[in-house]
């Protein structure tokens, strides 16, 4: 495979891999990334960058100043781990019980520190580079806290990488437009009138209503969504009932919805409300829906996607391709609400394994560490292509 790892990164290979392993061994949950943050701020300070800590609670930023007339480009890594007990047998296995870097954020930090080390040697850029190390991507939306603390003030464009075990090493997944989905959460309660299982007349059975509701919700995907687009409505839990011969008076459910566009996201909410009103009438039950917006869809700016494609093609000339898409969500999307943003994937499936055999968020998650060098190289290439004094 033809991959042009940047020579400066090839020389830093050991440092980058050791950094990833060190963080992997010491994973920390969202908003508790104290050790990780202090490792990052120590490194960025050594590199002579202007460092800010406790941004968005536990986040860290480093600013590399070039020509102040030029744009400021931000590069973002997330830092948090997941509440999973690591089961894989690796020498750098987590020492923190029940906590594990099972999404690859340890690698994101290592890649961005590697890029910062190389880029900080050059003060001749036509603009500035802001390195953003963000807490709490896994559910708590650390990006919003960073934005509230002003991390995007003066930022003109932002890029983020996810290591991606759904793509093989050497491939880089990038496209303009939607790349990850919105991830909303709901819970609902169906209240009816219970009674004896042998005398259903006179009761308003919430279990029968629940069955119809679940089936009707599936038509949002199959009948209301343009078949060339994608949505998901999933019921994750359902609880109700007391005994085999009792008609229950209450059923509770929780679930999630996913969409790649705000239009579809909104359509799901509208249809859910309409279906609920219909079911209430049909079965004389009361349904209370509590719907919470989660992360918005991650939508790549097309100009920025072109920049990534151009720079990534220099690193992996045969590897730049359409991403392996999932309906997963990313809080990187919040940055895109404020400035042009682009998120892309670095294939990291271990060489000797099938791409789907080590999925993200599994207890034996691991990556092909060579992918870290690809990610750092793309970041460096991107900044040089965008900010070199001699660039076109
Ligand atoms: Zn994750
Ligand atoms: Zn992740």
Short mmCIF file of C-alpha atoms in Angstrom, two decimals, residues 32-298:
data_model
loop_
_atom_site.label_atom_id
_atom_site.label_comp_id
_atom_site.label_asym_id
_atom_site.label_seq_id
_atom_site.Cartn_x
_atom_site.Cartn_y
_atom_site.Cartn_z
CA UNK A 32 -12.52 13.64 34.74
CA UNK A 33 -9.63 13.71 32.27
CA UNK A 34 -7.26 15.33 34.80
CA UNK A 35 -4.20 13.17 34.19
CA UNK A 36 -4.70 13.24 30.42
CA UNK A 37 -5.18 17.02 30.46
CA UNK A 38 -2.06 17.62 32.51
CA UNK A 39 0.00 15.37 30.21
CA UNK A 40 -1.30 17.43 27.27
CA UNK A 41 -0.71 20.83 28.85
CA UNK A 42 2.83 19.83 29.89
CA UNK A 43 3.64 18.80 26.31
CA UNK A 44 2.09 21.86 24.70
CA UNK A 45 3.94 24.12 27.15
CA UNK A 46 7.25 22.39 26.33
CA UNK A 47 6.53 23.09 22.67
CA UNK A 48 6.26 26.81 23.44
CA UNK A 49 2.56 27.16 22.61
CA UNK A 50 0.18 29.53 24.36
CA UNK A 51 -1.66 27.04 26.60
CA UNK A 52 -5.06 27.32 28.29
CA UNK A 53 -6.29 24.71 30.77
CA UNK A 54 -9.68 24.03 32.40
CA UNK A 55 -11.44 25.13 29.20
CA UNK A 56 -14.90 23.50 29.17
CA UNK A 57 -14.11 22.03 32.61
CA UNK A 58 -11.16 19.71 31.79
CA UNK A 59 -10.25 20.73 28.23
CA UNK A 60 -6.91 22.10 27.06
CA UNK A 61 -6.01 24.35 24.13
CA UNK A 62 -2.67 25.31 22.63
CA UNK A 63 -2.20 28.19 20.21
CA UNK A 64 0.60 28.26 17.64
CA UNK A 65 0.95 31.81 16.42
CA UNK A 66 2.00 32.62 12.88
CA UNK A 67 1.26 35.65 10.76
CA UNK A 68 -1.64 37.31 12.53
CA UNK A 69 -3.30 38.42 9.29
CA UNK A 70 -3.93 34.82 8.28
CA UNK A 71 -6.79 32.58 9.40
CA UNK A 72 -6.86 30.52 12.58
CA UNK A 73 -7.38 26.84 11.91
CA UNK A 74 -8.44 24.57 14.77
CA UNK A 75 -7.63 20.87 15.02
CA UNK A 76 -9.66 18.93 17.58
CA UNK A 77 -9.12 15.71 19.54
CA UNK A 78 -11.43 14.29 22.21
CA UNK A 79 -9.89 12.81 25.38
CA UNK A 80 -12.47 10.75 27.28
CA UNK A 81 -12.81 6.99 27.80
CA UNK A 82 -15.84 4.74 28.38
CA UNK A 83 -17.27 2.85 31.39
CA UNK A 84 -16.23 -0.60 30.07
CA UNK A 85 -14.00 -3.25 31.67
CA UNK A 86 -11.18 -3.99 29.21
CA UNK A 87 -11.00 -7.69 28.33
CA UNK A 88 -8.29 -7.65 25.66
CA UNK A 89 -4.86 -8.91 26.64
CA UNK A 90 -2.48 -6.11 25.68
CA UNK A 91 0.63 -4.88 27.50
CA UNK A 92 -0.92 -1.42 27.77
CA UNK A 93 -4.21 -2.67 29.26
CA UNK A 94 -6.21 -0.21 31.36
CA UNK A 95 -5.19 -0.04 35.03
CA UNK A 96 -8.43 1.77 35.92
CA UNK A 97 -11.10 -0.78 36.79
CA UNK A 98 -14.22 -0.50 34.67
CA UNK A 99 -12.83 2.29 32.48
CA UNK A 100 -11.37 1.83 29.03
CA UNK A 101 -10.41 3.72 25.90
CA UNK A 102 -12.76 1.70 23.71
CA UNK A 103 -13.44 4.37 21.11
CA UNK A 104 -9.88 5.42 20.17
CA UNK A 105 -9.80 8.84 21.84
CA UNK A 106 -6.40 7.89 23.35
CA UNK A 107 -5.16 7.72 19.76
CA UNK A 108 -6.81 11.04 18.87
CA UNK A 109 -4.83 12.77 21.62
CA UNK A 110 -1.57 11.08 20.58
CA UNK A 111 -2.06 12.00 16.90
CA UNK A 112 -2.80 15.63 17.65
CA UNK A 113 0.15 15.95 20.06
CA UNK A 114 2.39 14.45 17.35
CA UNK A 115 1.12 16.99 14.82
CA UNK A 116 1.56 19.82 17.37
CA UNK A 117 5.16 18.80 17.98
CA UNK A 118 6.01 18.97 14.27
CA UNK A 119 3.99 22.08 13.46
CA UNK A 120 5.36 24.02 16.45
CA UNK A 121 8.83 23.94 14.85
CA UNK A 122 7.49 26.23 12.14
CA UNK A 123 6.54 29.79 13.04
CA UNK A 124 6.30 30.93 9.44
CA UNK A 125 2.67 30.03 8.86
CA UNK A 126 0.34 32.51 7.26
CA UNK A 127 -2.08 32.23 10.19
CA UNK A 128 -2.46 30.40 13.48
CA UNK A 129 -3.14 26.83 14.52
CA UNK A 130 -5.28 26.11 17.56
CA UNK A 131 -4.99 22.64 19.06
CA UNK A 132 -8.19 21.72 20.89
CA UNK A 133 -8.27 18.82 23.36
CA UNK A 134 -11.88 18.35 24.35
CA UNK A 135 -13.42 16.43 27.27
CA UNK A 136 -16.55 14.29 27.46
CA UNK A 137 -17.47 13.42 23.89
CA UNK A 138 -19.21 10.21 24.96
CA UNK A 139 -22.65 11.52 25.81
CA UNK A 140 -22.12 14.70 27.79
CA UNK A 141 -21.29 16.96 24.87
CA UNK A 142 -17.98 18.41 26.07
CA UNK A 143 -17.76 20.37 22.81
CA UNK A 144 -20.58 22.65 23.99
CA UNK A 145 -18.70 23.43 27.20
CA UNK A 146 -15.57 24.32 25.20
CA UNK A 147 -17.64 26.55 22.90
CA UNK A 148 -19.30 28.25 25.90
CA UNK A 149 -15.80 28.97 27.22
CA UNK A 150 -14.97 30.75 23.97
CA UNK A 151 -12.81 28.15 22.27
CA UNK A 152 -14.09 29.15 18.80
CA UNK A 153 -13.51 32.90 19.21
CA UNK A 154 -11.14 33.83 16.36
CA UNK A 155 -11.33 30.32 14.84
CA UNK A 156 -12.06 30.38 11.09
CA UNK A 157 -12.33 26.67 10.41
CA UNK A 158 -12.08 23.42 12.38
CA UNK A 159 -11.15 19.83 11.57
CA UNK A 160 -11.50 16.63 13.57
CA UNK A 161 -10.46 13.03 13.07
CA UNK A 162 -11.92 9.76 14.30
CA UNK A 163 -9.91 6.56 14.11
CA UNK A 164 -12.25 4.15 12.39
CA UNK A 165 -12.07 0.40 12.80
CA UNK A 166 -14.75 -0.04 10.16
CA UNK A 167 -12.14 0.92 7.56
CA UNK A 168 -8.85 -0.81 6.99
CA UNK A 169 -5.48 0.75 7.68
CA UNK A 170 -4.45 3.05 4.82
CA UNK A 171 -7.94 4.23 3.97
CA UNK A 172 -9.19 7.72 4.80
CA UNK A 173 -12.98 8.23 4.84
CA UNK A 174 -14.16 11.69 3.89
CA UNK A 175 -17.16 13.28 2.19
CA UNK A 176 -18.92 16.64 1.99
CA UNK A 177 -22.31 16.95 3.70
CA UNK A 178 -23.68 14.65 6.42
CA UNK A 179 -21.13 12.19 7.82
CA UNK A 180 -22.63 11.27 11.23
CA UNK A 181 -26.21 11.33 12.48
CA UNK A 182 -28.17 13.24 15.09
CA UNK A 183 -28.60 11.18 18.26
CA UNK A 184 -31.75 12.10 20.20
CA UNK A 185 -33.16 10.36 23.25
CA UNK A 186 -36.75 9.84 24.38
CA UNK A 187 -38.76 8.21 27.10
CA UNK A 188 -42.51 7.79 27.15
CA UNK A 189 -45.17 6.62 29.56
CA UNK A 190 -48.49 5.10 28.48
CA UNK A 191 -51.12 5.34 31.22
CA UNK A 192 -54.31 3.31 30.93
CA UNK A 193 -56.80 1.59 33.21
CA UNK A 194 -55.86 -1.80 34.62
CA UNK A 195 -58.00 -4.70 35.65
CA UNK A 196 -58.50 -8.47 35.65
CA UNK A 197 -56.94 -10.34 32.74
CA UNK A 198 -60.20 -12.21 32.21
CA UNK A 199 -62.34 -9.05 32.00
CA UNK A 200 -60.62 -6.72 29.54
CA UNK A 201 -63.83 -4.83 28.84
CA UNK A 202 -63.79 -1.67 30.86
CA UNK A 203 -59.98 -1.54 30.97
CA UNK A 204 -57.74 0.60 28.72
CA UNK A 205 -54.81 -1.72 28.18
CA UNK A 206 -51.51 0.16 27.81
CA UNK A 207 -49.72 -3.03 26.70
CA UNK A 208 -51.91 -3.38 23.60
CA UNK A 209 -51.46 0.36 22.97
CA UNK A 210 -47.67 -0.08 23.35
CA UNK A 211 -47.64 -2.86 20.77
CA UNK A 212 -49.46 -0.65 18.25
CA UNK A 213 -47.29 2.35 19.09
CA UNK A 214 -44.04 0.47 18.48
CA UNK A 215 -45.29 -0.86 15.15
CA UNK A 216 -46.57 2.57 14.10
CA UNK A 217 -43.23 4.23 15.04
CA UNK A 218 -41.47 1.90 12.59
CA UNK A 219 -43.49 3.41 9.75
CA UNK A 220 -41.67 6.72 10.34
CA UNK A 221 -38.62 4.98 8.86
CA UNK A 222 -40.37 2.77 6.32
CA UNK A 223 -43.18 5.11 5.10
CA UNK A 224 -42.27 8.71 5.98
CA UNK A 225 -38.53 8.80 5.23
CA UNK A 226 -37.38 9.23 1.65
CA UNK A 227 -36.06 5.73 0.89
CA UNK A 228 -32.87 7.24 -0.53
CA UNK A 229 -32.16 8.84 2.86
CA UNK A 230 -31.77 7.21 6.29
CA UNK A 231 -33.43 7.47 9.68
CA UNK A 232 -33.62 5.22 12.71
CA UNK A 233 -36.29 4.96 15.44
CA UNK A 234 -35.31 2.38 18.07
CA UNK A 235 -37.15 1.43 21.25
CA UNK A 236 -34.42 0.36 23.66
CA UNK A 237 -36.45 -0.58 26.73
CA UNK A 238 -40.06 -1.45 27.46
CA UNK A 239 -41.41 -2.16 30.94
CA UNK A 240 -44.90 -2.80 32.19
CA UNK A 241 -47.18 -5.32 33.84
CA UNK A 242 -47.50 -7.12 37.16
CA UNK A 243 -48.71 -10.68 36.59
CA UNK A 244 -50.07 -13.02 33.90
CA UNK A 245 -53.67 -12.36 34.84
CA UNK A 246 -53.51 -8.62 35.43
CA UNK A 247 -54.05 -5.94 32.80
CA UNK A 248 -51.48 -3.31 33.59
CA UNK A 249 -52.22 0.37 34.05
CA UNK A 250 -48.83 1.65 32.89
CA UNK A 251 -46.06 0.93 30.34
CA UNK A 252 -42.78 2.80 30.10
CA UNK A 253 -40.36 2.86 27.15
CA UNK A 254 -37.10 4.52 26.22
CA UNK A 255 -35.47 4.88 22.83
CA UNK A 256 -33.31 6.83 20.43
CA UNK A 257 -33.78 8.40 17.01
CA UNK A 258 -31.15 9.11 14.35
CA UNK A 259 -31.11 11.25 11.21
CA UNK A 260 -28.53 12.79 8.90
CA UNK A 261 -30.43 16.02 8.29
CA UNK A 262 -32.30 18.53 10.45
CA UNK A 263 -35.33 18.09 8.14
CA UNK A 264 -35.56 14.37 8.83
CA UNK A 265 -34.79 14.88 12.52
CA UNK A 266 -37.71 17.27 12.73
CA UNK A 267 -39.98 15.03 10.65
CA UNK A 268 -39.40 12.21 13.17
CA UNK A 269 -40.45 14.44 16.07
CA UNK A 270 -43.59 15.62 14.25
CA UNK A 271 -44.63 12.08 13.24
CA UNK A 272 -43.99 10.71 16.74
CA UNK A 273 -46.33 13.35 18.17
CA UNK A 274 -49.00 12.60 15.54
CA UNK A 275 -48.81 8.84 16.08
CA UNK A 276 -49.01 9.32 19.85
CA UNK A 277 -52.15 11.46 19.48
CA UNK A 278 -53.71 8.78 17.27
CA UNK A 279 -52.89 5.93 19.64
CA UNK A 280 -54.28 7.91 22.59
CA UNK A 281 -57.57 8.25 20.76
CA UNK A 282 -57.69 4.65 19.51
CA UNK A 283 -57.10 3.08 22.91
CA UNK A 284 -58.27 5.75 25.38
CA UNK A 285 -54.86 5.94 27.03
CA UNK A 286 -52.69 8.93 27.96
CA UNK A 287 -49.15 9.03 26.55
CA UNK A 288 -46.53 11.35 27.93
CA UNK A 289 -43.46 11.81 25.72
CA UNK A 290 -40.24 13.32 26.98
CA UNK A 291 -38.03 13.99 23.92
CA UNK A 292 -34.51 15.35 24.37
CA UNK A 293 -32.33 16.67 21.59
CA UNK A 294 -28.93 14.97 21.65
CA UNK A 295 -26.04 15.72 19.29
CA UNK A 296 -27.04 17.33 15.99
CA UNK A 297 -26.02 15.65 12.71
CA UNK A 298 -22.35 16.18 11.78
#
